[in-house]
XYZ file of N, CA and C in Angstrom:
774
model
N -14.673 44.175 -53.955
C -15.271 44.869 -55.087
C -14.169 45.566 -55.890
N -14.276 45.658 -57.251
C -13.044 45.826 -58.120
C -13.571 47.595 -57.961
N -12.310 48.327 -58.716
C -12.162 49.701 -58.498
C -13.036 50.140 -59.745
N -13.576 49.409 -60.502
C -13.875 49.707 -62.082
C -15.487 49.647 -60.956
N -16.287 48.440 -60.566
C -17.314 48.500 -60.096
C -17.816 49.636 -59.173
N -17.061 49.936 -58.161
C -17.123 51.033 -57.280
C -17.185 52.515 -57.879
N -16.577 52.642 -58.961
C -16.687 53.691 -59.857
C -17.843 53.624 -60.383
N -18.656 52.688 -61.268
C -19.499 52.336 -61.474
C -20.810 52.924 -60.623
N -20.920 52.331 -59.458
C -21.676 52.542 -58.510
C -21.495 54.255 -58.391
N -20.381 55.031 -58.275
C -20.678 56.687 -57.595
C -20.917 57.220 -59.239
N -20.565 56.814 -59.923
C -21.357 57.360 -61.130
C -22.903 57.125 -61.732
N -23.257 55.828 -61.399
C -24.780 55.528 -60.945
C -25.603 57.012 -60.013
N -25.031 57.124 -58.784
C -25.442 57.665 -57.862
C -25.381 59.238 -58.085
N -24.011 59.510 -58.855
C -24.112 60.828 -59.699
C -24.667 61.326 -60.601
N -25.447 60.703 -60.899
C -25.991 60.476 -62.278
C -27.627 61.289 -61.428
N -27.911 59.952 -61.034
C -29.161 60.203 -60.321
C -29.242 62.033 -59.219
N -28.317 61.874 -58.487
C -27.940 63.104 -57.796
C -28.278 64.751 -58.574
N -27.919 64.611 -59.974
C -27.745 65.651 -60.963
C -28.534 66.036 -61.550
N -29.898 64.658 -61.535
C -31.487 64.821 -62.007
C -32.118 65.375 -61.416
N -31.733 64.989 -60.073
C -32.567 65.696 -58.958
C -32.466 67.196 -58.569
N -31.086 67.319 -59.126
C -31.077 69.052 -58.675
C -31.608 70.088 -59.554
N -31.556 68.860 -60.861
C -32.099 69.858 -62.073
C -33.448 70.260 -61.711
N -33.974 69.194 -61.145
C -35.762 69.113 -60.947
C -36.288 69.813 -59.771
N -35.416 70.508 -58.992
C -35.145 70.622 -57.735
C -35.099 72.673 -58.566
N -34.126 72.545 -58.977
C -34.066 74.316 -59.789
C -34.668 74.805 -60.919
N -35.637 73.391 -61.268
C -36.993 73.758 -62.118
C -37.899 74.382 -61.492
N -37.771 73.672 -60.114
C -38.963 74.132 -59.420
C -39.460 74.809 -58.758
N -37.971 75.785 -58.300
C -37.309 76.900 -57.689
C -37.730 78.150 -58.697
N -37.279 77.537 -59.742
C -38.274 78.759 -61.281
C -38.860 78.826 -60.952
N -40.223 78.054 -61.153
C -41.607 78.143 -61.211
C -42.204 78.205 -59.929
N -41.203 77.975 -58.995
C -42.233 78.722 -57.601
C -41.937 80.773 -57.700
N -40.495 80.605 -58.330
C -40.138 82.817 -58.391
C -41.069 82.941 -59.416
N -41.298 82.352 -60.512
C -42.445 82.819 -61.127
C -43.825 83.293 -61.013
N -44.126 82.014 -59.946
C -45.443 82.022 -58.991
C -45.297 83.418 -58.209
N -44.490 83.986 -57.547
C -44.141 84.640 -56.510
C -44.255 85.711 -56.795
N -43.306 86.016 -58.106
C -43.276 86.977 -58.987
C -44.623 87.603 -59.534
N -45.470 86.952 -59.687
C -46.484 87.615 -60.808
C -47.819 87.802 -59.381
N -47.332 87.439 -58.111
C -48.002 87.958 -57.424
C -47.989 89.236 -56.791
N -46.725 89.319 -56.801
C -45.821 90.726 -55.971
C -46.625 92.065 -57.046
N -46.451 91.316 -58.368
C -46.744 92.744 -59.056
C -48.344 92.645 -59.776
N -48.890 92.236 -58.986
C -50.905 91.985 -59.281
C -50.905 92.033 -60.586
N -50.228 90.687 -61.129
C -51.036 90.725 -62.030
C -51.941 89.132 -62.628
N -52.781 89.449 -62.384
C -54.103 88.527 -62.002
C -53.814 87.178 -63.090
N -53.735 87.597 -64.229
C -53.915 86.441 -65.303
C -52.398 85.593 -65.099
N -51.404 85.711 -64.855
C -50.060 85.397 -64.726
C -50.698 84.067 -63.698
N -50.935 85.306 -62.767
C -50.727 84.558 -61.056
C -51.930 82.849 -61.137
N -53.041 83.104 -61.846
C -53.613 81.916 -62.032
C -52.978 81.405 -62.532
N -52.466 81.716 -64.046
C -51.605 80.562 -64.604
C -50.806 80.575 -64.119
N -49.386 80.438 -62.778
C -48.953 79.909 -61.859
C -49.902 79.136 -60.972
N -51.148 79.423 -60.932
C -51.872 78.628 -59.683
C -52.319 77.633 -60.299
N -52.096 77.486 -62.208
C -52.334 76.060 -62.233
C -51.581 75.564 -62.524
N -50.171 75.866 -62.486
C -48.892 75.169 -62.820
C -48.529 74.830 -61.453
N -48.750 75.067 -60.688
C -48.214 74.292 -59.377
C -49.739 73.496 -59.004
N -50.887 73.458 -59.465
C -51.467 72.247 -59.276
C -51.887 70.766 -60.148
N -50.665 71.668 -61.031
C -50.155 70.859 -62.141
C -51.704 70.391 -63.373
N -51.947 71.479 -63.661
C -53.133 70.882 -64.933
C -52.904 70.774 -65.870
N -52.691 71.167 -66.362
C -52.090 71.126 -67.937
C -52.823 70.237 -69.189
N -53.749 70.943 -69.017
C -54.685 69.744 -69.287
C -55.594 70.494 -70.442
N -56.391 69.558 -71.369
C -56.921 69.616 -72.664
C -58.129 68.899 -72.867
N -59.297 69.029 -73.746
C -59.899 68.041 -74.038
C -61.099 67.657 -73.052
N -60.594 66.341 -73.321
C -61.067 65.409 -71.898
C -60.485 65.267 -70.694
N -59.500 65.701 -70.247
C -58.884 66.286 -69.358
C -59.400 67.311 -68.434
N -60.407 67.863 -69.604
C -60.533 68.938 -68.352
C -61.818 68.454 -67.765
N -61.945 67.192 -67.771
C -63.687 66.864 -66.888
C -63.104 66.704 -65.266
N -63.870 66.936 -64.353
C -63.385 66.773 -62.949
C -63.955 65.752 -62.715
N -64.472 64.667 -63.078
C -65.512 63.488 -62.243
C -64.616 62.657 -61.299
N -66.200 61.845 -60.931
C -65.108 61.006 -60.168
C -63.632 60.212 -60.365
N -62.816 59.967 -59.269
C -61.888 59.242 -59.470
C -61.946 57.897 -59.988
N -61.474 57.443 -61.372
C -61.603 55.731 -61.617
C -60.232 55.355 -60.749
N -60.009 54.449 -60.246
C -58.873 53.935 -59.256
C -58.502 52.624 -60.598
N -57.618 52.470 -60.980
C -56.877 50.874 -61.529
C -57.489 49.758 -60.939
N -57.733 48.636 -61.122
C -57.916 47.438 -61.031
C -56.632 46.699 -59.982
N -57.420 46.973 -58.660
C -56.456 46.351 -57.703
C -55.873 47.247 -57.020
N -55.774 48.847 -57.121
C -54.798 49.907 -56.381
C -55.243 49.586 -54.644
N -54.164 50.005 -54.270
C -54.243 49.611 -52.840
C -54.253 50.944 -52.310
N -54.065 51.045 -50.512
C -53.886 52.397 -49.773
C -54.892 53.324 -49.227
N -54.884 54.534 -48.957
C -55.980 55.427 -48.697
C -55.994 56.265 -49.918
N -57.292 55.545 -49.619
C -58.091 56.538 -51.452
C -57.958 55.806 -52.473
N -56.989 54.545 -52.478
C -56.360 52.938 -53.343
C -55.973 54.337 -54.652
N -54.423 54.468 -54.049
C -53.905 55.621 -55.131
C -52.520 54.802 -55.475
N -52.428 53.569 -54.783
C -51.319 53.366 -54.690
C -51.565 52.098 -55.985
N -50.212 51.571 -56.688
C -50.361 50.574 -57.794
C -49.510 49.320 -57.113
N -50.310 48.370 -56.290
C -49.318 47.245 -55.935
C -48.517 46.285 -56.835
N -47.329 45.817 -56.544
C -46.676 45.019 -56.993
C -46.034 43.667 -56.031
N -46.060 42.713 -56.644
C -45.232 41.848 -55.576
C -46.129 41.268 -54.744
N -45.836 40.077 -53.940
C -46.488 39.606 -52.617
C -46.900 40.100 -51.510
N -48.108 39.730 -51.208
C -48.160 40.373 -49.491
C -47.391 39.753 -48.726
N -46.947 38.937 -48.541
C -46.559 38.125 -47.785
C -44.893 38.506 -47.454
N -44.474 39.039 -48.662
C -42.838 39.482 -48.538
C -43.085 41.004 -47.273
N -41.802 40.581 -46.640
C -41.981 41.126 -45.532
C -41.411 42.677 -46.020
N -40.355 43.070 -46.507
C -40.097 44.481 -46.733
C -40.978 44.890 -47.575
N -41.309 46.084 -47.855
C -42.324 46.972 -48.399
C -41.639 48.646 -48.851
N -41.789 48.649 -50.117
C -40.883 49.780 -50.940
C -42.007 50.644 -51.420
N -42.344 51.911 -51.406
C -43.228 52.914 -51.461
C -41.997 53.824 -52.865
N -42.644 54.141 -53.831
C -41.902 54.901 -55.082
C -43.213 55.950 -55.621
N -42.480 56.925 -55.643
C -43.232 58.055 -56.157
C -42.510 58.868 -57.048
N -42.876 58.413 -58.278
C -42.500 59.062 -59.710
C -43.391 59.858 -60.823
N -42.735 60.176 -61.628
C -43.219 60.657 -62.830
C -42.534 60.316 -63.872
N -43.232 59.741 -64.832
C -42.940 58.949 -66.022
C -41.857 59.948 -67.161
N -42.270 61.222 -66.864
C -41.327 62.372 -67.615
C -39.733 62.825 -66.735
N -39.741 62.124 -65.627
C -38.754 62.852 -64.748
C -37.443 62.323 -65.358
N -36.259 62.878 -65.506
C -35.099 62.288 -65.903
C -34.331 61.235 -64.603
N -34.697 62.316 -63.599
C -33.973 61.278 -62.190
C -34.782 60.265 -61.831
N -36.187 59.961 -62.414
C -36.744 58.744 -62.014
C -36.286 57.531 -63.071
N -36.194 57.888 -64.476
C -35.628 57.077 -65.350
C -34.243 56.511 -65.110
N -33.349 57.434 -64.080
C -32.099 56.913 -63.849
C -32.122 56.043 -62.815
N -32.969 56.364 -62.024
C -33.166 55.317 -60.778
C -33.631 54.016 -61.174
N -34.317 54.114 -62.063
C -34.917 53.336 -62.861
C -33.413 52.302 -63.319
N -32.843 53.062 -64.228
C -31.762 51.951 -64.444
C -30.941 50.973 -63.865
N -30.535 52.374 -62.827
C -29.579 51.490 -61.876
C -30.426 50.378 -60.766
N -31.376 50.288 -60.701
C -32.243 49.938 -59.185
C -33.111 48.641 -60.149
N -33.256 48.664 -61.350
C -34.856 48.133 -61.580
C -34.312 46.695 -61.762
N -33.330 46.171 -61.730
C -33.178 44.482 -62.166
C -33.123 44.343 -60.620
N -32.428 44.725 -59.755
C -32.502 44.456 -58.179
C -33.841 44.106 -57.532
N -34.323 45.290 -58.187
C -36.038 45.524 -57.896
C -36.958 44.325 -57.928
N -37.060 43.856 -60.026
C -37.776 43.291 -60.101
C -36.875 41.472 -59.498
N -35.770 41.534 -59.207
C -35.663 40.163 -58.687
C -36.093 39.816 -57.045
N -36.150 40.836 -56.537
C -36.838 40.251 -54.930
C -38.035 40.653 -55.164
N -38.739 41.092 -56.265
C -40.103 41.224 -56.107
C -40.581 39.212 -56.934
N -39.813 39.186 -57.580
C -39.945 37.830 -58.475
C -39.603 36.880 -56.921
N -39.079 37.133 -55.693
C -38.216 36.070 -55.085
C -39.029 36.269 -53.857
N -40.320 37.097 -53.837
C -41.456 36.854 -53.255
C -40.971 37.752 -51.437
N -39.620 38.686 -51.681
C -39.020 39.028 -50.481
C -39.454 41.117 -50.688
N -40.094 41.672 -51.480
C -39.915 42.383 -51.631
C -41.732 42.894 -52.281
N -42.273 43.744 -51.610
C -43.706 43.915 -52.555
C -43.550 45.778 -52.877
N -43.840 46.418 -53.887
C -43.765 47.893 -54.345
C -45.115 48.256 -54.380
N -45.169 49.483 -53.552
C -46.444 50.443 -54.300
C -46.094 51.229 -54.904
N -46.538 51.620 -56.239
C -46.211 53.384 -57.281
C -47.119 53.719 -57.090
N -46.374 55.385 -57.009
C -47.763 56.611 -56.812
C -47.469 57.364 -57.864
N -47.776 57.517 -58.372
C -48.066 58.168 -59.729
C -47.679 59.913 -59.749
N -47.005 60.452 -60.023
C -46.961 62.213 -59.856
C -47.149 62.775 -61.316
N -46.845 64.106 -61.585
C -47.453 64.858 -62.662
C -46.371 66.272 -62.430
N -45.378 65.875 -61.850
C -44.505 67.479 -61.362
C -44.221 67.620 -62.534
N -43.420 67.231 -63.952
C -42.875 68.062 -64.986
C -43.771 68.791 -65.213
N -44.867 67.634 -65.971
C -46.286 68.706 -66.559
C -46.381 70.229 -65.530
N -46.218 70.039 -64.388
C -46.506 71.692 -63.865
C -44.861 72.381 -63.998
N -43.847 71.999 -64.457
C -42.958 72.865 -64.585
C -42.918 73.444 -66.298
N -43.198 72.801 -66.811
C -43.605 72.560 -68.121
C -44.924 73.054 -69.050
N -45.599 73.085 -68.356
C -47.406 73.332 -68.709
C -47.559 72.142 -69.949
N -46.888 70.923 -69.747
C -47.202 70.050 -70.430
C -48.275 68.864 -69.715
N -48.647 67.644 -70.768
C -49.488 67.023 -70.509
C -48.985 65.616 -70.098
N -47.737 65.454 -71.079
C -47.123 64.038 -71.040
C -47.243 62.915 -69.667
N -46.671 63.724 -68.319
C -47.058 63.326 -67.199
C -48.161 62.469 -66.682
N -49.290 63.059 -67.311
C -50.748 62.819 -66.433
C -51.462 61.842 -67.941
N -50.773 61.602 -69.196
C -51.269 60.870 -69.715
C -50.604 59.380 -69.647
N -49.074 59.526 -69.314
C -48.547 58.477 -69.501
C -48.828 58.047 -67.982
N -49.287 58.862 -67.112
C -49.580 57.695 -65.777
C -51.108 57.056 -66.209
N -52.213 58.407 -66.835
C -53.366 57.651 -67.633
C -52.954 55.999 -67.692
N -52.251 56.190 -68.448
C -51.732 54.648 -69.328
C -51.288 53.885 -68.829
N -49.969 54.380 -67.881
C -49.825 53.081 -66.998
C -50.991 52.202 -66.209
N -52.102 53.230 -65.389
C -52.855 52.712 -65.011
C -54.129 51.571 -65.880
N -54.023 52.227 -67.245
C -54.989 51.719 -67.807
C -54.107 49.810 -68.292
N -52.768 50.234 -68.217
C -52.214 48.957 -68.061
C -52.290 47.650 -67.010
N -52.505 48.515 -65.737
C -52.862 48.188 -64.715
C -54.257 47.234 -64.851
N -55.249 47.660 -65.444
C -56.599 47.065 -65.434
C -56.480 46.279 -66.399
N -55.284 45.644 -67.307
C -54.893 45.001 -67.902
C -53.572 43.872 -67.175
N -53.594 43.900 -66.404
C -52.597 43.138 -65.320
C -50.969 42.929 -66.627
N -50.972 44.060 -66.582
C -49.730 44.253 -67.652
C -49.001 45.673 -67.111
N -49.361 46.170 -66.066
C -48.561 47.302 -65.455
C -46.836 47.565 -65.256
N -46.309 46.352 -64.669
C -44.716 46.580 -64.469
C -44.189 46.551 -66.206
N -44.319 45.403 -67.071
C -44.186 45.469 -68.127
C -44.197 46.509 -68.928
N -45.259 47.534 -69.089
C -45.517 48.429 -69.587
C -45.441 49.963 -69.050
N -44.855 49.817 -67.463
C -44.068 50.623 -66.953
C -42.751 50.340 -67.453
N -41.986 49.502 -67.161
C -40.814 49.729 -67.903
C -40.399 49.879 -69.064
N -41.307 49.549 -69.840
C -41.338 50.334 -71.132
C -41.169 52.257 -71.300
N -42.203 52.522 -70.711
C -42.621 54.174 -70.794
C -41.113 54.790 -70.337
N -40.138 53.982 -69.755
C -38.986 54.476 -69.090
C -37.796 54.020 -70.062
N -38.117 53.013 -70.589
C -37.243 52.784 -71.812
C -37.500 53.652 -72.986
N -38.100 54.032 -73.087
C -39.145 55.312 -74.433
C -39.401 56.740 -73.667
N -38.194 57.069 -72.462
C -38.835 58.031 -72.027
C -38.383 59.649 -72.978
N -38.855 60.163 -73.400
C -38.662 61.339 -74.493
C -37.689 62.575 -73.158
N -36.802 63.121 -73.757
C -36.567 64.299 -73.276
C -37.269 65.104 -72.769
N -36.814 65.562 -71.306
C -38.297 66.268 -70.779
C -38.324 67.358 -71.082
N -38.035 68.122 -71.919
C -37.854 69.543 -72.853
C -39.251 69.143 -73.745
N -39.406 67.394 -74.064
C -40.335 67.735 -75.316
C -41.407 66.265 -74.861
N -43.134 66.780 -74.729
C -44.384 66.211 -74.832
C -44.640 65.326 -75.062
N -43.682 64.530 -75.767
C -44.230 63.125 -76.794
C -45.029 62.277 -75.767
N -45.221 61.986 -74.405
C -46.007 61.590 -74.087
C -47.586 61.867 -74.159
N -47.531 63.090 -74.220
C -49.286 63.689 -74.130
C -50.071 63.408 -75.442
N -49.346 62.896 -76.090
C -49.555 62.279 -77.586
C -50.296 60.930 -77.186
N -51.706 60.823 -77.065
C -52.242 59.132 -76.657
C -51.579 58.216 -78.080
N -51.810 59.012 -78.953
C -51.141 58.385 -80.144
C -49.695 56.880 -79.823
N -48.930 57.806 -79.567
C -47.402 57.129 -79.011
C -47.443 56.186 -77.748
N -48.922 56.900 -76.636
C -48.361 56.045 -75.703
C -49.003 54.283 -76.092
N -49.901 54.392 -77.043
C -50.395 53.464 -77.671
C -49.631 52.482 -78.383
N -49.087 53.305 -79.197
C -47.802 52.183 -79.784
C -46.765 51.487 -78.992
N -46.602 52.185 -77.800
C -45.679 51.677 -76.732
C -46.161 50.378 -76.663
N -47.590 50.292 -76.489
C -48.166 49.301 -75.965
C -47.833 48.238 -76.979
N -47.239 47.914 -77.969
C -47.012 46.905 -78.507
C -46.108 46.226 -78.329
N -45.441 47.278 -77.312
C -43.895 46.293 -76.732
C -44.118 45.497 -75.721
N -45.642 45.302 -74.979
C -46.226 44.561 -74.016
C -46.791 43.599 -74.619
N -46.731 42.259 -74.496
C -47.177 41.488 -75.089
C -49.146 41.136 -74.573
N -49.638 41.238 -75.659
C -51.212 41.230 -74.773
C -51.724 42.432 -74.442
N -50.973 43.996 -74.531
C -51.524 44.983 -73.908
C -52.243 45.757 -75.242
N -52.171 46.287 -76.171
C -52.753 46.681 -77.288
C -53.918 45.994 -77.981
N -54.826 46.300 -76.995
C -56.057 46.178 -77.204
C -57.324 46.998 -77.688
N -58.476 46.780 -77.644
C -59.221 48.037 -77.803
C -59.552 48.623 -76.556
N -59.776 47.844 -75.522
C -60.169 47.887 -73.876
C -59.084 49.017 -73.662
N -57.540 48.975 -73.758
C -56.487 49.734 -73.304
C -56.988 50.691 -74.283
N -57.380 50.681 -75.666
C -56.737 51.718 -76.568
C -58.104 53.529 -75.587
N -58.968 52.124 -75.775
C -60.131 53.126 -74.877
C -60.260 53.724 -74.140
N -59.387 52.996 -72.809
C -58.843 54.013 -71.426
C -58.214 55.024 -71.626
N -56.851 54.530 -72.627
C -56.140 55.732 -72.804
C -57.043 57.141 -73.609
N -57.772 56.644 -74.457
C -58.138 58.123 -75.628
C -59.045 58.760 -75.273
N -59.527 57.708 -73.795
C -60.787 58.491 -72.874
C -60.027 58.959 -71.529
N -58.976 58.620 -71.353
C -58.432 59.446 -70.242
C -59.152 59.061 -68.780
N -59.272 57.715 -68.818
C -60.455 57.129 -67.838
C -60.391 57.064 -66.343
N -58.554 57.365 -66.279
C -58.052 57.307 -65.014
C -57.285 59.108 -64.889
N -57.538 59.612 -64.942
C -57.327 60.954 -65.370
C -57.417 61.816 -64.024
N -58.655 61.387 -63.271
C -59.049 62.003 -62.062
C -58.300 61.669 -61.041
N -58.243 60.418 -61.506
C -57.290 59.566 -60.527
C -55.572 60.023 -60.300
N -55.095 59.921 -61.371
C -53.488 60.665 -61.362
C -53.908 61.737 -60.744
N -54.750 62.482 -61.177
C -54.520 64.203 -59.771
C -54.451 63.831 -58.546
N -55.790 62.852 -58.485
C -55.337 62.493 -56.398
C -54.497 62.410 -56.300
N -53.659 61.556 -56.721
C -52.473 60.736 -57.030
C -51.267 61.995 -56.178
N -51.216 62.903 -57.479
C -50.299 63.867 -57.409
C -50.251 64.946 -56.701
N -51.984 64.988 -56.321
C -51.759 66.126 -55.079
C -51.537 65.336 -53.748
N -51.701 64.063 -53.416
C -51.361 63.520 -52.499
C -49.737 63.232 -52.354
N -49.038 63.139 -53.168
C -47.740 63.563 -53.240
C -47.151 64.782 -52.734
N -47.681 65.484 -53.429
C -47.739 67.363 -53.045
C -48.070 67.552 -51.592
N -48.843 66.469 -51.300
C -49.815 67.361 -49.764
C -48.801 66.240 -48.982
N -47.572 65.512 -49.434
C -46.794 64.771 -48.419
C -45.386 65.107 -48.638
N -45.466 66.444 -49.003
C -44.287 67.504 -48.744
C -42.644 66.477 -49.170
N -43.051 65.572 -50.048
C -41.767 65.091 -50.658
C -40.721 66.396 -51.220
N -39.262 65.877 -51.297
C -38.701 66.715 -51.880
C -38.605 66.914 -53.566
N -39.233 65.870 -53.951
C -39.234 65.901 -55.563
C -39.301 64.181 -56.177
N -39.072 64.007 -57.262
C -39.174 62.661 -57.702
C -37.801 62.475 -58.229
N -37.434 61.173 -57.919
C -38.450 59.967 -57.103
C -37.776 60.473 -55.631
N -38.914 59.717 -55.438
C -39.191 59.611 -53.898
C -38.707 57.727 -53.513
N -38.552 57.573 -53.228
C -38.174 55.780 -52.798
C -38.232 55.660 -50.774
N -39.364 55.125 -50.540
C -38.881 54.559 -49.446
C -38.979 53.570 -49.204
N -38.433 52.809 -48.253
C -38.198 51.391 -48.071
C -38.505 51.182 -46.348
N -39.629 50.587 -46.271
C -40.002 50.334 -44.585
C -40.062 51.795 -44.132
N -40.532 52.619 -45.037
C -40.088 54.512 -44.725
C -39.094 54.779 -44.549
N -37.698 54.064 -45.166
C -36.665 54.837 -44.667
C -36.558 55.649 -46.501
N -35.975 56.861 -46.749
C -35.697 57.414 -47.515
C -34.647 56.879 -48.274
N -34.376 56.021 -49.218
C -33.166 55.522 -50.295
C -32.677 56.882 -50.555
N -32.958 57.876 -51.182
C -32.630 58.456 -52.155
C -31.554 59.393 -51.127
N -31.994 59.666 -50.223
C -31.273 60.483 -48.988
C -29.526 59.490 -48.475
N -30.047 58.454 -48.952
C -29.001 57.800 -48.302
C -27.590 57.672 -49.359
N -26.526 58.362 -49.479
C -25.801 58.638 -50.308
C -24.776 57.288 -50.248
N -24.839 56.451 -49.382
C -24.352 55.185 -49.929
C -25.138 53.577 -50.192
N -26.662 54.507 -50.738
C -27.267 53.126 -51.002
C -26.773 52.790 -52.847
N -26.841 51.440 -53.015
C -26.607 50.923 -54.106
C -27.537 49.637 -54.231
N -27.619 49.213 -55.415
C -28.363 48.195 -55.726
C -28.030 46.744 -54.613
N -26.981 46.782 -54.192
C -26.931 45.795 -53.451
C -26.720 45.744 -52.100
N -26.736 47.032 -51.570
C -27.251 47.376 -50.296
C -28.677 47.024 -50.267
N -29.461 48.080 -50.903
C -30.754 47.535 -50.906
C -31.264 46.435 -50.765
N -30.578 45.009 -51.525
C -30.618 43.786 -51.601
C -30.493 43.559 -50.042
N -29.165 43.541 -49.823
C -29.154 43.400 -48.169
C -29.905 43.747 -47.116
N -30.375 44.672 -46.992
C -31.678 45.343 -46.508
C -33.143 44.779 -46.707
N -33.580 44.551 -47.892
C -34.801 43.815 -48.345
C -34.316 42.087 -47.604
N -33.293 41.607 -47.637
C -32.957 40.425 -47.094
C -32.975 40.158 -45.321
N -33.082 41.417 -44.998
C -32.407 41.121 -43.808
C -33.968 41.848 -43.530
N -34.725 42.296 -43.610
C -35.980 42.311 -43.424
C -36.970 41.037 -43.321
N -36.924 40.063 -44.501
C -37.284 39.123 -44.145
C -36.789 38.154 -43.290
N -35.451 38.015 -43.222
C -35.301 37.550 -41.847
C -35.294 37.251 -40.724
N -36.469 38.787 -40.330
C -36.595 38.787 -39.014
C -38.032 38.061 -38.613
């Protein structure tokens, strides 16, 4: 491996490393905040901390509690999970993101052509779980609409497509542009087939809405350290400070092998 590639690779990994701590001392805020406005009783604060850490942030139609709609095809307990790939491929990759996170968009870069080629090579199948952590560091919405959407992509068998989009268009997480159904709509024109009225409907009705909360408190209630989360056969990627795109490869390979 040339010295230019290897550089390559710890700047990949630094990259990603630097998202995570940011998201990591966002959240360190907003738990002293939480903490804070309890120590000194004061009542209206302390709820609004109690709904920023159960992440609502929510408006509209948002704020209906009904039942959960699940995507078309979600798998798992409670089917929270968004399958990808073959059953039949023997390794199995579990990802838990948020469409607003900066360190999931980077993982995203470096990881996603690796990704989608052993998922294309029938050696590799993904579940996404959907999270909503900015929106609660944030008291924004973007989070829980753009997973809305992914899912509603989902019931459109246009999900990976139009996931990697939302990550190619992902807005600065300082600023909302997701919670805008407006935008995440137009995204949809970069999917070929997805800009419909069926999609335009899910999204402006928020149809899967109930669903991203399971989603995200089931994240929450599995004491991850933050997003993304990546495991592989449960082993933790993100923990592993010398995985690279082609380790992984090796690993997903040597899984089916056995």
């Amino acid at each position: 491996m040339s010295e230019k590639n290897r550089e390559g690779k710890r700047t990949a990994r630094q990259r990603l490393a630097e998202e995570r701590e940011k998201q990591k001392a966002a959240d360190k805020r907003r738990r002293g905040l939480i903490i804070g406005a309890a120590v000194i009783g004061v009542l209206g604060l302390a709820a609004l901390g109690g709904v920023l850490a159960a992440n609502s942030g929510k408006e509209d139609k948002s704020e209906t509690s009904g039942p959960a709609v699940a995507p078309s095809g979600a798998v798992g307990k409670d089917a929270l999970a968004i399958p990808v790939g073959k059953d039949s491929a023997k390794a199995s990759l579990a990802v838990w993101e948020d469409f607003r996170c900066p360190a999931c968009q980077a993982f995203e870069k470096t990881y996603r052509a690796t990704i989608h080629e052993l998922v294309d090579a029938g050696q590799l199948k993904v579940q996404y779980h959907l999270a909503t952590l900015i929106d609660g560091n944030t008291r924004g919405s973007g989070s829980r609409h753009a997973a809305n959407a992914a899912a509603c992509a989902q019931d459109a068998g246009k999900f990976t497509a139009y996931h990697d989009v939302l990550y190619d268009n992902q807005p600065p997480e300082t600023e909302d542009a997701f919670a805008q159904d407006a935008k995440l709509i137009d995204l949809a024109k970069k999917v070929d087939g997805l800009d419909t009225p069926a999609f335009r409907s899910c999204v402006e009705d928020g149809t899967h809405n109930t669903w991203v909360d399971k989603s995200n408190a089931a994240f929450q209630d599995g004491g991850f350290g933050g997003t993304p989360t990546v495991l592989l056969d449960g082993k933790n990627l993100i923990e592993d400070r010398s995985m690279t795109p082609a380790k992984l490869k090796q690993m997903v390979e040597a899984a089916n092998r056995k």
